Tab-separated table of C-alpha atoms in Angstrom:
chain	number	residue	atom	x	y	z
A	1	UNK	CA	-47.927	47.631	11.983
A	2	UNK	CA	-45.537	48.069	15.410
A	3	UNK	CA	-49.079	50.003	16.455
A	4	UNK	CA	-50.980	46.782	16.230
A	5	UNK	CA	-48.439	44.455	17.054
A	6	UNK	CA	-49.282	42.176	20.178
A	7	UNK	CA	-47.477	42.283	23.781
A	8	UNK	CA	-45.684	38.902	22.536
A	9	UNK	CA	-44.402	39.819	19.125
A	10	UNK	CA	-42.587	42.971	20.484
A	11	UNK	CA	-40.972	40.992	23.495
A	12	UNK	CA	-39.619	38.716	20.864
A	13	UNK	CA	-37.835	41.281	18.691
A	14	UNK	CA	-36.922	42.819	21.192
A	15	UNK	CA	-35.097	39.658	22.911
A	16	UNK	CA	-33.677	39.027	18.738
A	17	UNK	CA	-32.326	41.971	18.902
A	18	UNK	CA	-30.637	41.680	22.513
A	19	UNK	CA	-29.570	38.547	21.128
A	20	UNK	CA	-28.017	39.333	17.980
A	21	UNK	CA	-26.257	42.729	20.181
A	22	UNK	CA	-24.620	39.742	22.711
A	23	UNK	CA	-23.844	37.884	19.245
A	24	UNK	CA	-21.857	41.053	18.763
A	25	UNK	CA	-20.149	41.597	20.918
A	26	UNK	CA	-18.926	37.882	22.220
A	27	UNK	CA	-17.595	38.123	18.648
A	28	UNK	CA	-19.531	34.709	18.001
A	29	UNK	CA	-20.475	35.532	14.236
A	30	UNK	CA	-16.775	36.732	13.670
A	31	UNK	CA	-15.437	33.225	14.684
A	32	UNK	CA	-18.506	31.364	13.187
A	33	UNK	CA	-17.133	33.356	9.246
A	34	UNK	CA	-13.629	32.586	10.386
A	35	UNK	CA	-14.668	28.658	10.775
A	36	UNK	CA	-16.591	28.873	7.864
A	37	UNK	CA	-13.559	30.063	5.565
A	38	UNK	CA	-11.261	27.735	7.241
A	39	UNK	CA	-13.458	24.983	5.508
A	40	UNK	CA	-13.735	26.283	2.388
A	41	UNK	CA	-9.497	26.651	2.023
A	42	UNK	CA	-9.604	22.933	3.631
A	43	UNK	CA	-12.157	21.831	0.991
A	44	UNK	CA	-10.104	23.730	-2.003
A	45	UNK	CA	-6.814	22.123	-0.665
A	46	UNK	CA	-8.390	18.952	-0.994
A	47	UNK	CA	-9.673	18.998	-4.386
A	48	UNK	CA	-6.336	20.936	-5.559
A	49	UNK	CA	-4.197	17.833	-3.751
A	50	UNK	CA	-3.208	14.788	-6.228
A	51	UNK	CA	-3.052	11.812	-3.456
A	52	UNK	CA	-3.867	11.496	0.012
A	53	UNK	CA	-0.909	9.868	0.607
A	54	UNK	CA	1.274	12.777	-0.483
A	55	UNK	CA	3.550	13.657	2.809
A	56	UNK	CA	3.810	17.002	3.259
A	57	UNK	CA	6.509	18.763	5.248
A	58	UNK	CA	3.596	19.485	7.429
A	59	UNK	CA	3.024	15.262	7.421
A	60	UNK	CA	6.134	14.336	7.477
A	61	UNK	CA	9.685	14.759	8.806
A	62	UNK	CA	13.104	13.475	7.883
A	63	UNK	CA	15.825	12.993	10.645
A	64	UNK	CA	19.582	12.179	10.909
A	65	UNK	CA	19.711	12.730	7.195
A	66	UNK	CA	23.448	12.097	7.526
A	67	UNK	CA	22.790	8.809	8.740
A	68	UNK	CA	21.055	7.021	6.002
A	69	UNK	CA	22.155	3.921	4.795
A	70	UNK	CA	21.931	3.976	0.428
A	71	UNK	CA	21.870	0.384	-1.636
A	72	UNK	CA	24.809	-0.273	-4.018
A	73	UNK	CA	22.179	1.636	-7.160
A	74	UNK	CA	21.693	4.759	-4.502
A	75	UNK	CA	18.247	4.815	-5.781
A	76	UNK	CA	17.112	3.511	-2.187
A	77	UNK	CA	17.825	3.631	1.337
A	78	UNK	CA	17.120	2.974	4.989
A	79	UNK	CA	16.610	6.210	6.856
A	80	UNK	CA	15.064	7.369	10.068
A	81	UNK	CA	11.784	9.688	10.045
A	82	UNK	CA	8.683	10.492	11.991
A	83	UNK	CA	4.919	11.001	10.975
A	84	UNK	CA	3.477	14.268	12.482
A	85	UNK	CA	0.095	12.090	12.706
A	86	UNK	CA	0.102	8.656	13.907
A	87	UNK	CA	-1.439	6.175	10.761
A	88	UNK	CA	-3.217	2.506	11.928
A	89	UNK	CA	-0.122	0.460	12.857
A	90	UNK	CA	2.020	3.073	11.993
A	91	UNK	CA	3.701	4.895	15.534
A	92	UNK	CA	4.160	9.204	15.253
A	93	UNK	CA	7.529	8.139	16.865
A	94	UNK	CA	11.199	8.118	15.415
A	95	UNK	CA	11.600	4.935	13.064
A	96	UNK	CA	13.349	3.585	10.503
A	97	UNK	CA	11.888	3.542	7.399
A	98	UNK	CA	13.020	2.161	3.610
A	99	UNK	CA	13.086	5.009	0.806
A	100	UNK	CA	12.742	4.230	-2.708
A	101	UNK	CA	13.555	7.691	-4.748
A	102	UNK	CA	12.181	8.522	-8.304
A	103	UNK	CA	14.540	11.337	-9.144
A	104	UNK	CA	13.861	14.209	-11.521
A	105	UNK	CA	15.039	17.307	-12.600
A	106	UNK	CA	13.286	20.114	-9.976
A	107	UNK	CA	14.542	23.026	-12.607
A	108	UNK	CA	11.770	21.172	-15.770
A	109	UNK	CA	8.661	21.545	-14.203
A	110	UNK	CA	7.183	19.663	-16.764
A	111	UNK	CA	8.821	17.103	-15.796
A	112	UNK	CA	8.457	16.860	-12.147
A	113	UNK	CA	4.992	16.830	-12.749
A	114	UNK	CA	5.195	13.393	-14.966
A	115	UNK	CA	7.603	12.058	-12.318
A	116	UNK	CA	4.664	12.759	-9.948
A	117	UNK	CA	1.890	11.711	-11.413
A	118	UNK	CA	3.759	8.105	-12.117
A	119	UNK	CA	4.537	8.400	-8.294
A	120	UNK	CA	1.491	8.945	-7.275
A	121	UNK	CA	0.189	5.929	-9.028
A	122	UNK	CA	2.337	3.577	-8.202
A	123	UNK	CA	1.712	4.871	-4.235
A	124	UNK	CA	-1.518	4.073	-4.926
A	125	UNK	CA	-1.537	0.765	-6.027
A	126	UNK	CA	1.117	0.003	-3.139
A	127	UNK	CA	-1.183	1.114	-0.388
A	128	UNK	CA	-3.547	-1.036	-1.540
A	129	UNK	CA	-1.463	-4.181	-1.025
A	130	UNK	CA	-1.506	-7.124	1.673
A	131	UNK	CA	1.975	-6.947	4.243
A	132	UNK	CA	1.537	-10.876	4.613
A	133	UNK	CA	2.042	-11.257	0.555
A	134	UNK	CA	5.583	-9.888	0.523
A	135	UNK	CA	5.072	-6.093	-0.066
A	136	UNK	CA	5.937	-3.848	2.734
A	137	UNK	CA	3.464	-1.473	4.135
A	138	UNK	CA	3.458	2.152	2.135
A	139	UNK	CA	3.742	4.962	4.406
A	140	UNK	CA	2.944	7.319	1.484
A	141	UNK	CA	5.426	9.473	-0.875
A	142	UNK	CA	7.137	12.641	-0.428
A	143	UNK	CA	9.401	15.175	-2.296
A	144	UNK	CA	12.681	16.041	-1.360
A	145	UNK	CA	15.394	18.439	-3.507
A	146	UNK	CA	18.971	19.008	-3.187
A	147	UNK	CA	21.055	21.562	-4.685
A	148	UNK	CA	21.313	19.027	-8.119
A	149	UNK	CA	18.143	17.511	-8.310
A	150	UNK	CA	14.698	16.391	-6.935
A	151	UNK	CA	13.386	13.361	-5.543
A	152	UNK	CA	10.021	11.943	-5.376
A	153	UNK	CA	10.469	9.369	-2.109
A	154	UNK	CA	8.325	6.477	-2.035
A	155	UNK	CA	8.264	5.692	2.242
A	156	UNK	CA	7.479	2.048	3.137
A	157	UNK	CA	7.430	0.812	7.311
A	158	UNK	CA	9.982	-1.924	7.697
A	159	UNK	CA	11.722	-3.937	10.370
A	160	UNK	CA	14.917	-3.682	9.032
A	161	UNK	CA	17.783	-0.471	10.878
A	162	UNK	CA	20.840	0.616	8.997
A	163	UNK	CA	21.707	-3.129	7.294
A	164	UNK	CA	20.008	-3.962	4.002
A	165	UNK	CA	18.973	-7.812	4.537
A	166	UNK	CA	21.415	-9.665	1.790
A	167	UNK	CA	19.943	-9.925	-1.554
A	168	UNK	CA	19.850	-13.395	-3.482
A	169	UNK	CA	23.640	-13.060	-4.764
A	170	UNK	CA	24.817	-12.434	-1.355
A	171	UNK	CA	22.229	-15.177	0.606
A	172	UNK	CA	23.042	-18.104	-2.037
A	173	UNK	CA	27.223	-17.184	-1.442
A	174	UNK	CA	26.699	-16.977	2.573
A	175	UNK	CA	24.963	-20.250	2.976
A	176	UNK	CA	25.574	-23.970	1.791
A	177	UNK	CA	22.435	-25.207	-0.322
A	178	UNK	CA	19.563	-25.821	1.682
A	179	UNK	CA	16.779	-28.537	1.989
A	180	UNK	CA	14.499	-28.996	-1.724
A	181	UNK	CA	11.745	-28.128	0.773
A	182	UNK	CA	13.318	-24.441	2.000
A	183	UNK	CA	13.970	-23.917	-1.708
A	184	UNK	CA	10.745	-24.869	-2.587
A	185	UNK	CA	9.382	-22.673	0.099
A	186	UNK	CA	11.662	-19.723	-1.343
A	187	UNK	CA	10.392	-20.281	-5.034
A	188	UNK	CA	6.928	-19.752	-3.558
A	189	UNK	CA	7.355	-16.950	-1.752
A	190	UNK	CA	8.831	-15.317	-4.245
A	191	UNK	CA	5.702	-16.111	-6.705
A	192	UNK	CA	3.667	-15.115	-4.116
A	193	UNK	CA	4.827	-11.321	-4.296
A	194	UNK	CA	4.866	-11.850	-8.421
A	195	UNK	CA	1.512	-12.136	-7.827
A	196	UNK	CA	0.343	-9.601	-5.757
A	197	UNK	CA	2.347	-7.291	-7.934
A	198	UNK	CA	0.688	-8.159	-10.934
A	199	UNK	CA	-2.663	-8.031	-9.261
A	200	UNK	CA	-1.858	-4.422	-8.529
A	201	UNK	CA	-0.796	-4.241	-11.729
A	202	UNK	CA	2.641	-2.240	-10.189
A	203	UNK	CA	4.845	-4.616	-12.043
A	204	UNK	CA	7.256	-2.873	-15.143
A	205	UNK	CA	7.138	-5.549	-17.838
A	206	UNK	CA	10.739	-5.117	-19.263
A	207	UNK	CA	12.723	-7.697	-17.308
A	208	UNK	CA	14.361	-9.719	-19.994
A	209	UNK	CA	16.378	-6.679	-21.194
A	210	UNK	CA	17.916	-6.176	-17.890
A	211	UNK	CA	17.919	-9.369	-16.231
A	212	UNK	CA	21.087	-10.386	-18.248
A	213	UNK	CA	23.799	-8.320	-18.550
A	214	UNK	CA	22.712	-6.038	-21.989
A	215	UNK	CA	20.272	-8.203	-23.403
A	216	UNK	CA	18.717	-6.266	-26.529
A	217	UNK	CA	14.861	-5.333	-26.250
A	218	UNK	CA	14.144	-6.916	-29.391
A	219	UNK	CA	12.887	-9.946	-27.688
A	220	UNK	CA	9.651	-10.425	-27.661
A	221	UNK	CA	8.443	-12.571	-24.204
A	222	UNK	CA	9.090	-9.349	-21.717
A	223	UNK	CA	7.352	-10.054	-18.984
A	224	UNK	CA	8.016	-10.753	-14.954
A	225	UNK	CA	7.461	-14.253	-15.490
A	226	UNK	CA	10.412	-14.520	-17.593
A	227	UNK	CA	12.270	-12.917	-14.092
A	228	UNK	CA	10.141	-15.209	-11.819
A	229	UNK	CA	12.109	-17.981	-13.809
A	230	UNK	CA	15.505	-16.876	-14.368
A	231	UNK	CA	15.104	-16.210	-9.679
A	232	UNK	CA	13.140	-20.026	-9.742
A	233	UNK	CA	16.343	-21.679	-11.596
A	234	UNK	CA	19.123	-19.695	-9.449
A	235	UNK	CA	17.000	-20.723	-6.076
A	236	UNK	CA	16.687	-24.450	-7.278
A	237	UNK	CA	20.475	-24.522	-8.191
A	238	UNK	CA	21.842	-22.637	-5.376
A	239	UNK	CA	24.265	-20.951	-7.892
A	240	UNK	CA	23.934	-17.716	-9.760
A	241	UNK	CA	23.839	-16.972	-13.369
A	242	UNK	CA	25.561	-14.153	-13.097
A	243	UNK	CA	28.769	-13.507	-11.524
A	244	UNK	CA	29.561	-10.322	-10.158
A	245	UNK	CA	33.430	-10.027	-11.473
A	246	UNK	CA	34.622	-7.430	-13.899
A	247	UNK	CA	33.821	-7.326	-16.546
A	248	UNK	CA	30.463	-9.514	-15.288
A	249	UNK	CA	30.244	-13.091	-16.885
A	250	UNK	CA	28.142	-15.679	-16.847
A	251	UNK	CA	28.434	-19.050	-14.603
A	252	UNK	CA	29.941	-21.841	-15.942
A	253	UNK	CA	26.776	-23.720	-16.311
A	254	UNK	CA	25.437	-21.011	-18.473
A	255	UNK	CA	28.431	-21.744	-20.450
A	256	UNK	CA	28.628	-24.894	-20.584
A	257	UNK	CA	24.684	-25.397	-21.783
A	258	UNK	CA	25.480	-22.527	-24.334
A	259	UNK	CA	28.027	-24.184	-25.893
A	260	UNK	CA	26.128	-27.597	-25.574
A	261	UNK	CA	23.901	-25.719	-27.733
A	262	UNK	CA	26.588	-24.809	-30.299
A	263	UNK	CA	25.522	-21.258	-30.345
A	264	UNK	CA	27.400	-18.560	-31.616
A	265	UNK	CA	28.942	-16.415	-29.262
A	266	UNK	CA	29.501	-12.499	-30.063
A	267	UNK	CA	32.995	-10.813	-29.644
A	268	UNK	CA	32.069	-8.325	-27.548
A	269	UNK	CA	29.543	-9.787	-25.173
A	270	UNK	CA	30.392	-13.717	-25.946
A	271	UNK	CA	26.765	-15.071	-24.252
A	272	UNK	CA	24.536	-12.114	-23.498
A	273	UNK	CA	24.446	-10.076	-26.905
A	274	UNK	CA	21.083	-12.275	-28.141
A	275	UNK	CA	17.891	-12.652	-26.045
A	276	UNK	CA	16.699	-15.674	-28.251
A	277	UNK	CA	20.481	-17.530	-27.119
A	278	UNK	CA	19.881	-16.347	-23.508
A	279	UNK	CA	16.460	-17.964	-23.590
A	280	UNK	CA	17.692	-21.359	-25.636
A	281	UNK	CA	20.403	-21.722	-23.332
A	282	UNK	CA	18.160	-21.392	-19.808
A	283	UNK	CA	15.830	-23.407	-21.222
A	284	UNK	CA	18.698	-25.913	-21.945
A	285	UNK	CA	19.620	-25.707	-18.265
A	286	UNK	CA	15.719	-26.120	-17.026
A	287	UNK	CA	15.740	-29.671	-19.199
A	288	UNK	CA	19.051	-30.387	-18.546
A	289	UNK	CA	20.172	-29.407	-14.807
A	290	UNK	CA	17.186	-28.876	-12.942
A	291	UNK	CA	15.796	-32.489	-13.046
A	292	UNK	CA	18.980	-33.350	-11.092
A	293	UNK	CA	18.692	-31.043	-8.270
A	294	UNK	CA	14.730	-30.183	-7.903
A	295	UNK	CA	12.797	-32.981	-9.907
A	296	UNK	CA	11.109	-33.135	-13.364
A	297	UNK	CA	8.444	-31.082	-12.358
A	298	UNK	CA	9.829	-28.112	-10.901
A	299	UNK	CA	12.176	-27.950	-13.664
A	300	UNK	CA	9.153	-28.247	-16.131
A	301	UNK	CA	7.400	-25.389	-14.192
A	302	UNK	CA	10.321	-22.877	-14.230
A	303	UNK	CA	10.858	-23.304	-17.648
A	304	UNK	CA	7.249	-22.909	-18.043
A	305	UNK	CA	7.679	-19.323	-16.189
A	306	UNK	CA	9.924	-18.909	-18.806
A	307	UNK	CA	8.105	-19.416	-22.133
A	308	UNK	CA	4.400	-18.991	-21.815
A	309	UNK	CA	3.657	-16.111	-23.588
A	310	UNK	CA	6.319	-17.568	-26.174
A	311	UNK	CA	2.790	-19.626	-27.411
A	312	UNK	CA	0.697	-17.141	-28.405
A	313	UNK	CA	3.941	-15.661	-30.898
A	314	UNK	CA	4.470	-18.766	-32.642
A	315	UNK	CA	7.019	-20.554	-30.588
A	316	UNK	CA	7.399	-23.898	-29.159
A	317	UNK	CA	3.969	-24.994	-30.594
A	318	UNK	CA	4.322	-28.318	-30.568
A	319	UNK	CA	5.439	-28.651	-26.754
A	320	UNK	CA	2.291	-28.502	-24.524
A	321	UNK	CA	2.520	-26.539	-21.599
A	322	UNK	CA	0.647	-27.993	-18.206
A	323	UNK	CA	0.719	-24.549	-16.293
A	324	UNK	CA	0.454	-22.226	-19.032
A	325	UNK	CA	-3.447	-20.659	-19.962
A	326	UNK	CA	-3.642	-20.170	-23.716
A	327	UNK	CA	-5.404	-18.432	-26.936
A	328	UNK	CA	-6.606	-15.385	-23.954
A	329	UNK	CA	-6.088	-11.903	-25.873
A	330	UNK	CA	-5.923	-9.910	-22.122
A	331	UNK	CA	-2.373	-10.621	-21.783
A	332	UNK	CA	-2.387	-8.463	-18.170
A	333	UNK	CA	-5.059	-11.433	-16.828
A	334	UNK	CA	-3.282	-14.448	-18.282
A	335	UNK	CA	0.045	-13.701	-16.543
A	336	UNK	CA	-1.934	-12.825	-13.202
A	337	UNK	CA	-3.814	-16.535	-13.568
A	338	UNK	CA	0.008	-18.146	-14.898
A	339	UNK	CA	1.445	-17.089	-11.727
A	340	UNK	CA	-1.266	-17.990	-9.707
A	341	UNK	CA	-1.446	-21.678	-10.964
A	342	UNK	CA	2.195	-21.792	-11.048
A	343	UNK	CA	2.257	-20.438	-7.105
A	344	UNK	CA	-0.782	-23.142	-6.332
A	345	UNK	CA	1.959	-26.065	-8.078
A	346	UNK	CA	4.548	-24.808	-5.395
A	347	UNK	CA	2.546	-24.951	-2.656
A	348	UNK	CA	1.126	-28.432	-3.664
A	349	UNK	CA	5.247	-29.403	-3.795
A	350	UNK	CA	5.492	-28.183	-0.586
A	351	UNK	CA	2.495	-29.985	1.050
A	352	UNK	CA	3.905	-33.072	-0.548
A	353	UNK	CA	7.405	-33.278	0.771
């Protein structure tokens, strides 16, 4: 065969084989298999990683630990951090950023798992949501443990360093009530972020048991709305429901429609032990006390935020509701269209004053 082989063909094995000696010895096809398994481990890391948005010590690093500033729960707190990467919008410089921990015990594994996976959707459905709608932008989510316990960090972007920006409690005590048109304006920008919750569908549908004080979870209407409300009447009032002494009570124009109502109050928790005489007595105050300060129709709306599912369960039949979709099985979709008419009735309020 090599006998009858032409000029040509040998001159080209022989310049394969020169070639493949240089390959050789430049150490090309050692580099080329080292590339090639550096892949491969990316490509496995990938697959074996939950969420793209998981912030690796590698991704991620905390700074001035000691000077973090913790909320009065100490489940979240403003802290200073820097990306290793830069993100779109996002600097790789030292900022401060808002932590919201999920906290778990690191010694269950079982558990931190759970703890993660529930993270990991909930990061999920916050990346996905618009800064202009009153979510803050999600950096992504981390894990940090201490010597008692782990954390699973939730890590939003902010404009806010070392001072919390006052809550509703502290913002209705600090200034005098405002114009019907700013509290109009605050109603709907608090819907707004209802909304966009509820679109991602991030929202945890068990307000009414801790909105007030220890109400009991047999009540059937739990759902944000119900919290959208109870926020809508304290905003239109300028005066909160609950008052922050101790023990906590309620206002005095809780108590004073509760006992308009001739309810029954308990020993131990005289006007927060029932759901059903929490909800009587703030709809008492949307029909009584509203009209006054915000109008017939905003008062008729809030209480609407508070009763609409209270329709499909056999209560208040015979008063028709103007904002409230009815007889729709997909509960998940009716609140998500409630809101949104309710939020398209604020702004139409606004445009009007």
């Amino acid at each position: 065969m090599v006998k009858n082989s032409s000029p040509m063909a040998t001159r080209a094995r022989h310049k394969a084989r020169d070639t493949l000696l240089d390959l050789g010895g430049t150490k090309a096809i050692s580099v080329a298999v080292q590339e090639f398994q550096f892949v491969i481990l990316a490509l496995r890391k990938l697959d074996k990683d939950e969420s793209q948005l998981f912030l690796s010590p590698n991704d991620f690093q905390p700074l001035e630990i000691d000077s973090r500033v913790y909320d009065l729960s100490g489940n979240s707190f403003f802290g200073r951090g820097r990306l290793t990467d830069p993100l779109p919008g996002i600097p790789n410089t030292p900022q401060w950023l808002l932590f919201e921990s999920k906290p778990y015990e690191h010694q269950i594994p079982q558990q931190k798992e759970t703890v993660k996976q529930n993270v990991r959707i909930l990061a999920l459905k916050l990346h996905q949501a618009q800064q202009d709608k009153g979510v803050l932008r999600l950096v992504g989510f981390r894990d940090e443990i201490d010597d008692k316990q782990g954390n699973f960090q939730l890590v939003f972007a902010c404009v806010f360093e070392r001072q919390y920006p006052p809550n509703l409690e502290s913002f209705l005590k600090a200034n005098a009530m405002p114009s019907l048109n700013l509290r109009i304006n605050l109603c709907s920008q608090l819907a707004t972020t209802v909304l966009q919750t509820q679109t991602l569908g991030s929202v945890h549908k068990n307000h009414p048991e801790r909105q007030l004080l220890q109400a009991e979870k047999q009540h059937a209407m739990s759902n944000d709305a119900y919290s959208l409300g109870v926020c809508m009447i304290e905003i239109l009032t300028w005066k909160r429901l609950l008052i922050a002494t101790e023990p906590p009570t309620m206002s005095q124009d809780f108590i004073e429609a509760f006992r308009r109502l001739s309810l029954q109050p308990d020993v131990g928790e005289p006007y927060t032990k029932y759901p059903d005489q929490i909800k009587q007595t703030l709809w008492c105050i949307c029909d009584e006390l509203l009209p006054t300060v915000a109008g017939n129709k905003m008062a008729r709306l809030a209480k609407d935020f508070l009763t609409y599912l209270d329709a499909e369960e056999g209560h208040d039949e015979n008063e028709a509701q103007q904002y409230a979709p009815s007889r729709d099985k997909d509960r998940r979709r009716v609140a998500v269209h409630f809101v949104d008419t309710g939020l398209k009735t604020l702004r139409d309020f606004q445009r009007a004053i």
